[in-house]
Coordinates of N, CA and C and ligand atoms in Angstrom, one line a residue:
M23 N -80.4 -123.3 77.4 CA -80.4 -124.4 76.5 C -80.9 -125.7 77.0
N24 N -80.2 -126.1 78.0 CA -80.7 -127.2 78.9 C -79.8 -127.1 80.2
E25 N -80.2 -127.8 81.2 CA -79.7 -127.7 82.5 C -78.3 -127.9 82.6
T26 N -77.7 -129.0 81.8 CA -76.4 -129.4 81.9 C -75.4 -128.2 81.1
I27 N -75.9 -127.7 80.2 CA -75.2 -126.5 79.6 C -75.2 -125.4 80.5
E28 N -76.4 -124.9 81.0 CA -76.4 -124.0 82.0 C -75.4 -124.2 83.1
L29 N -75.4 -125.3 83.8 CA -74.4 -125.6 84.8 C -73.0 -125.4 84.4
L30 N -72.7 -125.8 83.1 CA -71.3 -125.5 82.7 C -70.9 -124.2 82.6
K31 N -72.0 -123.5 82.1 CA -71.6 -122.0 81.8 C -71.7 -121.1 83.1
S32 N -72.2 -121.8 84.1 CA -72.2 -121.1 85.5 C -71.0 -121.3 86.4
H33 N -70.0 -122.1 85.9 CA -68.8 -122.4 86.6 C -68.2 -121.1 87.0
R34 N -67.7 -121.2 88.2 CA -66.5 -120.1 88.6 C -65.8 -120.8 89.8
S35 N -64.6 -120.6 89.9 CA -63.9 -121.1 90.9 C -64.2 -120.8 92.3
I36 N -64.2 -121.6 93.3 CA -64.5 -121.2 94.6 C -63.3 -121.3 95.5
R37 N -63.1 -120.4 96.3 CA -61.8 -120.3 97.2 C -62.0 -120.0 98.6
K38 N -63.3 -120.2 98.9 CA -63.7 -120.1 100.5 C -64.7 -121.1 100.6
F39 N -64.5 -121.9 101.7 CA -65.5 -122.9 101.9 C -65.9 -123.0 103.2
K40 N -67.3 -123.3 103.4 CA -67.9 -123.6 104.8 C -67.2 -124.8 105.4
G41 N -67.4 -124.8 106.6 CA -66.8 -126.0 107.4 C -67.5 -127.4 107.4
E42 N -68.6 -127.3 106.6 CA -69.4 -128.6 106.4 C -68.4 -129.5 105.7
R43 N -68.5 -130.8 106.1 CA -67.7 -131.9 105.5 C -68.4 -132.6 104.4
L44 N -67.8 -133.4 103.8 CA -68.4 -134.2 102.5 C -68.3 -135.6 102.9
D45 N -69.5 -136.4 102.9 CA -69.3 -137.8 103.4 C -68.7 -138.6 102.3
Q46 N -68.1 -139.7 102.8 CA -67.2 -140.7 101.8 C -68.1 -141.0 100.8
A47 N -69.5 -141.4 100.9 CA -70.2 -142.0 99.9 C -70.4 -141.0 98.7
T48 N -70.6 -139.8 99.1 CA -70.7 -138.6 98.2 C -69.4 -138.5 97.3
L49 N -68.2 -138.5 98.1 CA -67.0 -138.4 97.3 C -66.7 -139.6 96.3
D50 N -67.1 -140.8 96.9 CA -66.9 -141.9 96.0 C -67.7 -141.8 94.8
E51 N -68.9 -141.2 94.8 CA -69.8 -141.2 93.6 C -69.2 -140.2 92.7
L52 N -68.6 -139.0 93.3 CA -67.9 -138.0 92.4 C -66.8 -138.6 91.7
V53 N -66.0 -139.5 92.3 CA -64.8 -140.1 91.6 C -65.4 -141.1 90.5
R54 N -66.4 -141.9 90.8 CA -67.0 -142.7 89.9 C -67.4 -141.9 88.6
A55 N -68.0 -140.8 88.9 CA -68.3 -139.9 87.7 C -67.1 -139.5 87.0
G56 N -66.0 -139.3 87.6 CA -64.7 -138.9 86.9 C -64.4 -140.1 86.1
Q57 N -64.4 -141.3 86.6 CA -63.9 -142.6 86.0 C -64.8 -142.9 84.8
A58 N -66.0 -142.3 84.6 CA -66.8 -142.4 83.4 C -66.3 -141.6 82.3
A59 N -65.4 -140.6 82.4 CA -64.9 -139.9 81.3 C -64.2 -140.8 80.2
A60 N -64.2 -140.4 79.0 CA -63.5 -141.0 78.0 C -62.1 -141.1 78.4
T61 N -61.3 -142.3 78.0 CA -59.9 -142.4 78.4 C -59.2 -143.0 77.1
S62 N -58.1 -142.4 76.8 CA -57.3 -142.7 75.7 C -56.9 -144.3 75.7
S63 N -57.3 -144.9 74.5 CA -56.9 -146.3 74.4 C -57.4 -147.1 75.5
F64 N -58.3 -146.8 76.1 CA -58.9 -147.4 77.5 C -57.8 -147.7 78.4
L65 N -56.8 -146.7 78.5 CA -55.7 -146.8 79.4 C -56.1 -146.7 80.9
Q66 N -57.1 -145.7 81.1 CA -57.4 -145.3 82.5 C -56.2 -145.0 83.3
A67 N -55.6 -144.0 82.8 CA -54.2 -143.6 83.4 C -54.4 -142.6 84.3
C68 N -55.4 -142.5 85.2 CA -55.5 -141.5 86.2 C -55.6 -142.2 87.4
T69 N -54.9 -141.7 88.6 CA -55.1 -142.1 89.9 C -55.4 -140.9 90.7
V70 N -56.4 -141.1 91.6 CA -56.8 -139.9 92.4 C -56.3 -140.2 93.9
I71 N -55.6 -139.3 94.6 CA -55.3 -139.4 95.9 C -56.1 -138.4 96.7
Q72 N -57.0 -139.0 97.5 CA -57.7 -138.2 98.5 C -56.9 -137.9 99.8
V73 N -56.6 -136.5 100.0 CA -55.7 -136.3 101.1 C -56.6 -135.9 102.3
E74 N -56.6 -136.7 103.2 CA -57.4 -136.4 104.5 C -56.6 -135.9 105.8
D75 N -55.4 -136.5 105.8 CA -54.5 -136.2 107.0 C -54.3 -134.6 107.0
P76 N -54.6 -133.9 108.1 CA -54.5 -132.4 108.2 C -53.1 -131.9 108.0
A77 N -52.0 -132.8 108.4 CA -50.6 -132.3 108.4 C -50.2 -132.4 107.0
R78 N -50.6 -133.4 106.3 CA -50.2 -133.5 104.8 C -50.8 -132.4 104.1
R79 N -52.2 -132.2 104.3 CA -52.9 -130.9 103.7 C -52.3 -129.7 103.8
E80 N -51.9 -129.4 105.1 CA -51.1 -128.2 105.4 C -49.9 -128.0 104.6
E81 N -49.3 -129.1 104.6 CA -47.9 -129.0 103.8 C -48.2 -128.8 102.3
L82 N -49.3 -129.5 101.7 CA -49.7 -129.3 100.4 C -49.9 -127.9 100.0
A83 N -50.8 -127.3 101.0 CA -51.2 -125.9 101.0 C -49.9 -125.0 100.8
Q84 N -48.9 -125.3 101.6 CA -47.6 -124.6 101.6 C -47.0 -124.8 100.3
C85 N -46.9 -126.1 99.8 CA -46.3 -126.5 98.5 C -47.0 -125.6 97.4
A86 N -48.2 -125.3 97.4 CA -48.9 -124.6 96.5 C -48.8 -123.1 96.7
G87 N -47.7 -122.7 97.5 CA -47.6 -121.2 97.5 C -48.4 -120.6 98.6
G88 N -49.0 -121.3 99.6 CA -49.7 -120.9 100.8 C -51.0 -120.7 100.4
Q89 N -51.7 -121.4 99.6 CA -53.2 -121.4 99.3 C -54.0 -122.1 100.4
A90 N -54.5 -121.2 101.4 CA -55.1 -121.7 102.5 C -56.2 -122.9 102.2
Y91 N -57.0 -122.4 101.2 CA -58.1 -123.4 100.9 C -57.8 -124.9 100.7
V92 N -56.4 -125.1 100.3 CA -56.1 -126.6 100.1 C -56.3 -127.2 101.4
A93 N -56.0 -126.6 102.6 CA -56.2 -127.1 103.9 C -57.6 -127.0 104.3
D94 N -58.2 -126.0 103.9 CA -59.6 -125.8 104.6 C -60.7 -126.5 103.8
A95 N -60.6 -126.9 102.6 CA -61.7 -127.4 101.8 C -62.2 -128.6 102.4
A96 N -63.5 -129.0 102.2 CA -64.1 -130.2 102.8 C -63.4 -131.5 102.2
A97 N -62.9 -131.4 100.9 CA -62.1 -132.5 100.4 C -61.0 -132.0 99.5
F98 N -60.0 -132.7 99.4 CA -58.8 -132.3 98.5 C -58.3 -133.4 97.8
L99 N -58.4 -133.5 96.4 CA -58.1 -134.6 95.8 C -56.9 -134.2 94.8
V100 N -55.8 -135.2 94.6 CA -54.8 -134.9 93.8 C -54.8 -135.9 92.6
F101 N -54.8 -135.4 91.3 CA -55.0 -136.3 90.1 C -53.6 -136.5 89.7
C102 N -53.3 -137.7 89.5 CA -52.0 -138.2 89.1 C -52.0 -138.9 87.9
A103 N -51.2 -138.6 86.9 CA -51.0 -139.3 85.7 C -50.3 -140.5 86.1
D104 N -50.8 -141.8 85.7 CA -50.2 -142.8 86.2 C -50.1 -144.1 85.2
M105 N -48.8 -144.4 84.9 CA -48.6 -145.4 83.9 C -48.1 -146.8 84.6
K106 N -48.1 -146.6 85.9 CA -47.5 -147.8 86.6 C -48.3 -149.1 86.6
R107 N -49.6 -149.1 86.7 CA -50.4 -150.3 86.6 C -50.2 -150.9 85.3
H108 N -49.8 -150.0 84.2 CA -49.8 -150.6 82.9 C -48.5 -151.4 82.8
R109 N -47.4 -151.0 83.5 CA -46.2 -151.8 83.7 C -46.6 -153.2 84.3
L110 N -47.5 -153.2 85.4 CA -48.0 -154.3 86.1 C -48.6 -155.2 85.0
C111 N -49.5 -154.7 84.1 CA -50.2 -155.6 83.2 C -49.2 -156.3 82.3
C112 N -48.1 -155.5 81.8 CA -47.1 -156.1 80.9 C -46.4 -157.2 81.7
D113 N -46.1 -157.0 83.0 CA -45.5 -157.9 83.8 C -46.2 -159.1 84.0
M114 N -47.7 -158.9 84.1 CA -48.5 -160.1 84.3 C -48.6 -161.1 83.0
H115 N -48.1 -160.4 82.1 CA -48.1 -161.3 80.7 C -46.7 -161.5 80.2
G116 N -45.8 -161.4 81.2 CA -44.3 -161.6 80.9 C -43.8 -160.7 79.8
A117 N -44.4 -159.6 79.6 CA -44.0 -158.6 78.5 C -43.3 -157.5 79.2
Q118 N -42.3 -156.8 78.2 CA -41.5 -155.6 78.8 C -42.2 -154.5 78.3
M119 N -42.7 -153.6 79.2 CA -43.2 -152.3 78.7 C -42.3 -151.4 78.3
Q120 N -42.6 -150.8 77.2 CA -41.9 -149.5 76.6 C -42.4 -148.4 77.4
S121 N -41.6 -147.6 78.1 CA -42.1 -146.5 78.7 C -41.2 -145.2 78.4
G122 N -41.7 -144.1 78.9 CA -40.9 -142.8 78.5 C -41.3 -142.3 77.5
F123 N -42.2 -142.5 76.7 CA -42.6 -141.9 75.3 C -43.5 -140.5 75.7
T124 N -43.2 -139.4 75.1 CA -43.8 -138.2 75.1 C -45.4 -138.5 74.9
E125 N -45.7 -139.3 73.8 CA -47.1 -139.6 73.7 C -47.9 -140.3 74.9
Q126 N -47.2 -141.2 75.6 CA -47.7 -141.7 76.9 C -48.0 -140.5 77.9
F127 N -47.0 -139.6 77.9 CA -47.2 -138.4 78.7 C -48.5 -137.7 78.3
I128 N -48.6 -137.4 77.2 CA -49.7 -136.7 76.7 C -51.0 -137.4 77.1
T129 N -51.2 -138.7 76.9 CA -52.4 -139.5 76.9 C -52.8 -139.5 78.4
A130 N -51.7 -139.8 79.2 CA -52.0 -139.9 80.7 C -52.5 -138.5 81.2
T131 N -51.8 -137.5 80.8 CA -52.1 -136.1 81.3 C -53.6 -135.7 80.8
A132 N -53.9 -136.1 79.6 CA -55.2 -135.8 79.1 C -56.3 -136.6 79.8
D133 N -55.9 -137.8 80.1 CA -57.0 -138.6 80.9 C -57.2 -138.0 82.2
C134 N -56.3 -137.5 82.9 CA -56.4 -136.8 84.2 C -57.3 -135.6 84.1
A135 N -57.0 -134.8 82.9 CA -57.8 -133.5 83.0 C -59.3 -133.9 82.6
L136 N -59.5 -134.9 81.7 CA -60.9 -135.2 81.5 C -61.6 -135.8 82.8
F137 N -61.0 -136.7 83.5 CA -61.4 -137.3 84.5 C -61.7 -136.2 85.7
A138 N -60.8 -135.3 85.8 CA -61.0 -134.2 86.9 C -62.1 -133.3 86.5
Q139 N -62.4 -133.0 85.2 CA -63.4 -131.9 84.8 C -64.7 -132.7 85.1
N140 N -64.8 -134.1 84.8 CA -66.1 -134.7 85.2 C -66.3 -134.7 86.7
V141 N -65.3 -134.8 87.5 CA -65.5 -134.8 89.1 C -66.0 -133.4 89.3
A142 N -65.3 -132.4 88.6 CA -65.6 -131.0 89.0 C -67.2 -130.7 88.7
V143 N -67.6 -131.1 87.4 CA -68.9 -130.8 86.9 C -69.9 -131.6 88.0
A144 N -69.6 -132.8 88.2 CA -70.4 -133.6 89.0 C -70.7 -132.9 90.4
A145 N -69.5 -132.5 90.9 CA -69.6 -131.8 92.2 C -70.5 -130.4 92.1
E146 N -70.3 -129.6 91.1 CA -71.0 -128.4 90.9 C -72.5 -128.7 90.6
S147 N -72.8 -129.9 90.2 CA -74.2 -130.3 89.9 C -74.9 -130.5 91.2
M148 N -74.1 -130.8 92.3 CA -74.6 -130.9 93.6 C -74.6 -129.7 94.5
G149 N -74.2 -128.7 93.9 CA -74.2 -127.4 94.7 C -72.8 -127.1 95.4
L150 N -71.8 -128.0 95.1 CA -70.5 -127.9 95.8 C -69.7 -126.8 94.8
G151 N -68.7 -126.3 95.5 CA -67.8 -125.4 94.8 C -66.4 -126.1 94.6
I152 N -65.6 -125.8 93.6 CA -64.4 -126.4 93.3 C -63.4 -125.3 92.9
V153 N -62.1 -125.5 93.2 CA -61.0 -124.8 92.5 C -59.8 -125.8 92.3
F154 N -59.3 -125.9 90.9 CA -58.2 -126.7 90.7 C -57.0 -126.1 91.3
I155 N -55.8 -126.8 91.6 CA -54.7 -126.4 92.2 C -53.5 -126.9 91.4
G156 N -53.1 -125.9 90.5 CA -51.9 -126.3 89.7 C -50.7 -125.8 90.6
G157 N -50.9 -124.9 91.5 CA -49.9 -124.5 92.3 C -49.1 -125.6 92.9
L158 N -49.6 -126.8 93.0 CA -48.8 -128.0 93.5 C -47.5 -128.2 92.8
R159 N -47.5 -127.7 91.6 CA -46.4 -127.9 90.8 C -45.3 -127.0 91.1
N160 N -45.5 -126.0 92.0 CA -44.4 -125.2 92.5 C -43.3 -126.0 93.1
R161 N -43.8 -127.0 93.9 CA -42.9 -127.9 94.8 C -43.3 -129.3 94.4
I162 N -43.3 -129.6 93.2 CA -43.8 -131.1 92.7 C -42.9 -132.0 93.4
D163 N -41.7 -131.8 93.5 CA -40.9 -132.8 94.1 C -41.2 -133.3 95.6
R164 N -41.6 -132.3 96.4 CA -42.1 -132.5 97.7 C -43.4 -133.1 97.6
V165 N -44.4 -132.7 96.8 CA -45.5 -133.3 96.7 C -45.5 -134.7 96.4
A166 N -44.6 -135.0 95.4 CA -44.5 -136.6 95.0 C -43.9 -137.3 96.3
E167 N -43.1 -136.8 97.1 CA -42.5 -137.4 98.2 C -43.7 -137.5 99.3
L168 N -44.4 -136.4 99.6 CA -45.3 -136.5 100.6 C -46.5 -137.5 100.3
L169 N -46.7 -137.7 99.0 CA -47.9 -138.8 98.7 C -47.2 -140.0 98.1
E170 N -45.9 -140.1 98.4 CA -45.2 -141.4 98.0 C -45.4 -141.9 96.7
L171 N -45.4 -140.9 95.7 CA -45.6 -141.5 94.4 C -44.5 -142.1 93.8
P172 N -44.7 -143.4 93.3 CA -43.5 -144.0 92.7 C -43.2 -143.6 91.2
E173 N -42.2 -144.4 90.5 CA -41.9 -144.0 89.2 C -43.2 -144.3 88.3
L174 N -43.1 -143.6 87.2 CA -44.4 -143.6 86.2 C -45.7 -143.1 86.8
V175 N -45.5 -142.2 87.8 CA -46.8 -141.6 88.4 C -46.2 -140.0 88.6
Y176 N -47.1 -139.0 88.1 CA -46.8 -137.6 88.5 C -48.1 -137.0 88.8
P177 N -48.0 -136.0 89.8 CA -49.4 -135.1 90.1 C -49.4 -134.1 89.3
V178 N -50.6 -134.1 88.4 CA -50.9 -133.1 87.5 C -51.5 -131.8 88.1
F179 N -52.4 -131.9 89.1 CA -52.9 -130.8 89.6 C -53.9 -131.4 91.0
G180 N -54.2 -130.6 91.8 CA -55.1 -130.9 92.9 C -56.6 -130.2 92.6
L181 N -57.5 -130.6 93.3 CA -58.8 -130.1 93.4 C -59.4 -130.0 94.7
C182 N -59.8 -128.8 95.2 CA -60.5 -128.5 96.4 C -61.9 -128.5 96.0
L183 N -62.6 -129.2 97.0 CA -64.1 -129.4 96.8 C -64.8 -128.9 98.3
G184 N -66.0 -128.3 98.1 CA -66.6 -128.0 99.4 C -67.7 -127.1 99.3
Y185 N -68.6 -126.9 100.3 CA -69.7 -126.0 100.2 C -69.3 -124.6 100.1
P186 N -69.5 -123.7 99.0 CA -69.1 -122.5 98.9 C -69.5 -121.5 100.0
D187 N -68.6 -120.7 100.3 CA -68.7 -119.7 101.3 C -68.6 -118.4 100.6
Q188 N -68.7 -118.2 99.4 CA -68.6 -117.0 98.6 C -69.5 -117.3 97.3
N189 N -69.9 -116.1 96.6 CA -70.6 -116.2 95.4 C -69.9 -115.3 94.3
P190 N -68.8 -115.7 93.8 CA -68.3 -114.7 92.9 C -68.9 -114.8 91.5
E191 N -68.7 -113.7 90.8 CA -69.3 -113.6 89.4 C -68.6 -114.7 88.4
V192 N -69.4 -115.0 87.4 CA -68.9 -115.9 86.3 C -67.7 -114.9 85.6
K193 N -66.5 -115.6 85.5 CA -65.5 -114.7 84.6 C -65.7 -114.9 83.2
P194 N -65.6 -113.7 82.6 CA -65.9 -113.6 81.1 C -64.8 -114.4 80.5
R195 N -65.2 -115.1 79.4 CA -64.3 -116.0 78.6 C -64.1 -115.2 77.2
L196 N -63.1 -115.5 76.5 CA -62.7 -114.9 75.2 C -64.0 -115.0 74.2
P197 N -64.0 -114.0 73.4 CA -65.2 -114.0 72.4 C -65.0 -115.4 71.6
L198 N -66.0 -115.9 71.2 CA -66.2 -117.3 70.4 C -65.3 -117.1 69.3
E199 N -65.3 -116.0 68.5 CA -64.6 -115.8 67.2 C -63.1 -115.9 67.4
V200 N -62.6 -115.7 68.7 CA -61.2 -115.9 68.8 C -60.8 -117.3 68.9
I201 N -61.6 -118.1 69.6 CA -61.3 -119.6 69.8 C -61.9 -120.5 68.9
L202 N -63.0 -120.2 68.2 CA -63.7 -121.1 67.2 C -63.2 -120.6 65.8
K203 N -62.4 -121.4 65.1 CA -61.9 -121.0 63.8 C -62.8 -122.0 62.8
K204 N -63.0 -121.3 61.6 CA -63.6 -122.1 60.6 C -62.7 -122.5 59.5
D205 N -62.5 -123.9 59.3 CA -61.6 -124.5 58.3 C -60.1 -124.2 58.2
R206 N -59.9 -123.0 58.7 CA -58.3 -122.8 58.8 C -58.0 -121.9 60.0
Y207 N -56.7 -121.7 60.3 CA -56.4 -120.9 61.3 C -56.2 -119.4 60.9
D208 N -57.1 -118.6 61.2 CA -57.2 -117.1 60.8 C -57.2 -116.4 62.2
D209 N -56.0 -115.8 62.4 CA -56.1 -114.8 63.6 C -56.0 -113.3 63.2
S210 N -56.4 -113.1 62.0 CA -56.0 -111.7 61.5 C -56.9 -110.7 62.3
Q211 N -57.9 -111.1 62.9 CA -58.7 -110.0 63.7 C -58.7 -110.1 65.2
D212 N -57.8 -111.1 65.6 CA -57.7 -111.3 67.1 C -57.3 -110.3 67.9
C213 N -56.4 -109.4 67.3 CA -55.9 -108.3 68.1 C -57.0 -107.4 68.6
E214 N -57.9 -107.0 67.6 CA -58.9 -106.0 67.8 C -59.9 -106.7 68.8
R215 N -60.2 -108.0 68.5 CA -61.2 -108.8 69.3 C -60.7 -108.9 70.9
I216 N -59.4 -109.1 71.1 CA -58.8 -109.2 72.3 C -59.0 -107.8 73.0
R217 N -58.7 -106.8 72.3 CA -58.9 -105.4 72.9 C -60.2 -105.3 73.5
D218 N -61.4 -105.6 72.8 CA -62.6 -105.5 73.3 C -62.8 -106.3 74.6
Y219 N -62.2 -107.6 74.6 CA -62.4 -108.5 75.6 C -61.6 -107.8 76.9
D220 N -60.5 -107.3 76.7 CA -59.7 -106.8 77.7 C -60.5 -105.8 78.6
E221 N -61.3 -105.0 77.9 CA -62.2 -104.1 78.7 C -63.2 -104.8 79.5
Q222 N -63.7 -105.9 78.9 CA -64.7 -106.8 79.7 C -64.1 -107.3 81.0
V223 N -62.8 -107.9 80.8 CA -62.0 -108.3 81.9 C -61.7 -107.3 83.0
R224 N -61.2 -106.1 82.6 CA -61.0 -105.1 83.3 C -62.2 -104.6 84.2
Q225 N -63.4 -104.6 83.7 CA -64.7 -104.4 84.4 C -64.8 -105.6 85.5
Y226 N -64.7 -106.8 85.0 CA -64.9 -108.0 86.0 C -63.9 -107.9 87.1
Y227 N -62.7 -107.5 86.9 CA -61.7 -107.3 88.1 C -62.1 -106.1 88.9
R228 N -62.6 -105.1 88.4 CA -62.8 -103.9 89.1 C -64.0 -104.3 89.9
S229 N -65.0 -104.9 89.5 CA -66.4 -105.1 90.1 C -65.9 -106.1 91.2
R230 N -65.1 -107.3 91.0 CA -64.9 -108.2 91.9 C -64.0 -107.6 93.1
T231 N -63.3 -106.6 92.9 CA -62.2 -106.2 93.9 C -62.6 -104.8 94.5
G232 N -64.0 -104.4 94.1 CA -64.3 -103.0 94.5 C -63.3 -102.0 94.1
G233 N -62.9 -102.2 92.7 CA -61.9 -101.3 92.1 C -60.4 -101.3 92.5
N234 N -60.0 -102.4 93.2 CA -58.8 -102.5 93.6 C -57.8 -103.1 92.5
K235 N -58.3 -104.0 91.8 CA -57.6 -104.6 90.7 C -58.1 -104.0 89.3
D236 N -57.2 -103.4 88.6 CA -57.6 -102.8 87.3 C -56.5 -103.3 86.3
M237 N -57.0 -104.5 85.7 CA -56.0 -105.1 84.8 C -56.8 -105.9 83.7
S238 N -56.3 -105.8 82.5 CA -56.9 -106.3 81.3 C -56.4 -107.8 81.2
W239 N -57.1 -108.5 80.4 CA -56.6 -110.0 80.2 C -55.2 -110.0 79.5
S240 N -54.9 -109.3 78.5 CA -53.8 -109.3 77.7 C -52.7 -108.8 78.6
E241 N -52.9 -107.8 79.5 CA -51.9 -107.4 80.5 C -51.5 -108.4 81.4
Q242 N -52.4 -109.3 82.0 CA -52.3 -110.3 82.9 C -51.6 -111.3 82.2
I243 N -51.8 -111.7 81.2 CA -51.1 -112.9 80.4 C -49.6 -112.4 80.1
S244 N -49.5 -111.2 79.6 CA -48.2 -110.7 79.2 C -47.3 -110.7 80.4
G245 N -47.8 -110.3 81.5 CA -47.1 -110.1 82.8 C -46.6 -111.5 83.3
M246 N -47.4 -112.5 83.0 CA -47.1 -113.9 83.4 C -46.1 -114.5 82.5
L247 N -46.3 -114.4 81.3 CA -45.5 -115.2 80.2 C -44.0 -114.5 80.0
I248 N -43.7 -113.4 80.6 CA -42.3 -113.0 80.5 C -41.5 -113.6 81.6
K249 N -42.2 -114.3 82.5 CA -41.4 -115.1 83.5 C -41.3 -116.7 83.1
E250 N -40.3 -117.2 83.7 CA -40.0 -118.7 83.4 C -41.2 -119.4 84.0
A251 N -41.6 -120.6 83.3 CA -42.7 -121.4 83.9 C -42.1 -122.7 84.4
R252 N -42.1 -122.8 85.8 CA -41.7 -123.8 86.6 C -40.6 -124.7 85.8
P253 N -39.5 -124.1 85.6 CA -38.4 -124.7 84.8 C -37.9 -126.1 85.4
H254 N -38.4 -126.3 86.6 CA -38.0 -127.8 87.2 C -38.8 -128.8 86.7
M255 N -39.7 -128.5 85.9 CA -40.8 -129.6 85.6 C -40.0 -130.9 84.7
L256 N -39.3 -130.3 83.6 CA -38.9 -131.3 82.7 C -38.0 -132.4 83.5
A257 N -37.1 -132.0 84.3 CA -36.1 -132.8 85.0 C -37.0 -133.8 86.0
F258 N -38.0 -133.1 86.7 CA -38.9 -133.8 87.6 C -39.7 -135.1 86.8
L259 N -40.2 -134.8 85.6 CA -41.0 -135.6 84.9 C -40.1 -136.7 84.4
Q260 N -38.9 -136.3 84.1 CA -37.9 -137.5 83.5 C -37.5 -138.3 84.6
Q261 N -37.3 -137.8 85.7 CA -37.0 -138.6 87.0 C -38.1 -139.5 87.3
Q262 N -39.4 -139.1 87.0 CA -40.6 -140.1 87.3 C -40.8 -141.0 86.2
G263 N -40.0 -140.9 85.0 CA -39.9 -141.9 83.9 C -40.8 -141.4 82.8
F264 N -41.1 -140.1 82.8 CA -41.9 -139.7 81.6 C -41.0 -138.7 80.7
L265 N -41.5 -138.4 79.6 CA -40.8 -137.6 78.6 C -39.3 -137.9 78.3
K266 N -38.9 -139.2 78.1 CA -37.5 -139.5 78.0 C -37.3 -139.7 76.4
R267 N -38.4 -139.9 75.6 CA -38.2 -140.0 74.2 C -39.4 -139.8 73.4
Ligands
FMN306 C1 -55.1 -126.9 85.8 C2 -55.6 -125.7 86.5 C3 -55.0 -125.2 87.6 C4 -55.2 -124.2 88.5 N1 -54.5 -123.9 89.6 C5 -55.0 -122.8 90.5 C6 -54.3 -122.6 91.6 O1 -53.3 -123.2 92.0 N2 -54.8 -121.7 92.5 C7 -56.1 -121.0 92.2 O2 -56.6 -120.2 93.0 N3 -56.8 -121.3 91.0 C8 -56.2 -122.2 90.1 N4 -56.9 -122.4 89.0 C9 -58.1 -121.7 88.7 C10 -58.0 -120.7 87.6 O3 -57.3 -119.6 88.1 C11 -59.5 -120.3 87.2 O4 -60.0 -121.5 86.6 C12 -59.4 -119.3 85.9 O5 -58.8 -118.1 86.6 C13 -60.9 -119.0 85.6 O6 -61.7 -118.6 86.5 P1 -62.9 -119.5 86.8 O7 -62.5 -120.9 87.2 O8 -63.5 -118.8 88.1 O9 -63.9 -119.3 85.6 C14 -56.5 -123.5 88.2 C15 -57.2 -123.9 87.0 C16 -56.8 -125.0 86.2 C17 -57.7 -125.5 85.1

């Protein structure tokens, strides 16, 4: 259709990087591209922490469940939802900020996601590869400690960037009919459509792993969703001053 759409549709996560580094000017430009994303109520509620220190990187890789590329990637960024500078704005005007609202949590988290996706696409447009790292939330308390995050700041996810040392296939997405509904929510045919998609995903995994992984999408999802999902998150977020009301 056009180059931008082609770029978006050619995305695949990269988990193996060449040793080549990324210069700071390039990284700064990628972060500026992130800042250009739309931001709820002009809050600009995302702070990015570029983690350079190898010891910190190694520990973050462990926090994420031993994902080696967190330590190996040319750059590693942690996207933090941040309402702290907004309290500063209120202080500057002698006003008392009302914090802890779920609404603020949603807007700050959405800001981070939009910001980070801009960074990811900008990086991919330069031939870099990326992978998001939600695994940081396995040990989010330790991540917050390592990065010295104050109240009203929480790490949403990380992002590895670097020159790709692998060339994986694009992972097939759900059929459009499942995710694009017209006028009302009609999922009457989703089961059948998901069954077709399941076969596509099974083929994708077989081809990616030389036949070693034989799993459909619905199988993968049901296997995951019978387990608890990081149940420590609510208490952590409340401790950071989010989700209190
Ligand atoms: C918020 C977020 C967190 C993610 N966390 C991880 C992660 O910790 N480790 C990892 O290897 N991939 C992670 N991923 C990558 C997804 O597994 C990947 O995007 C998905 O399987 C689709 O594959 P694709 O990106 O190659 O199209 C994450 C993606 C997102 C959006």
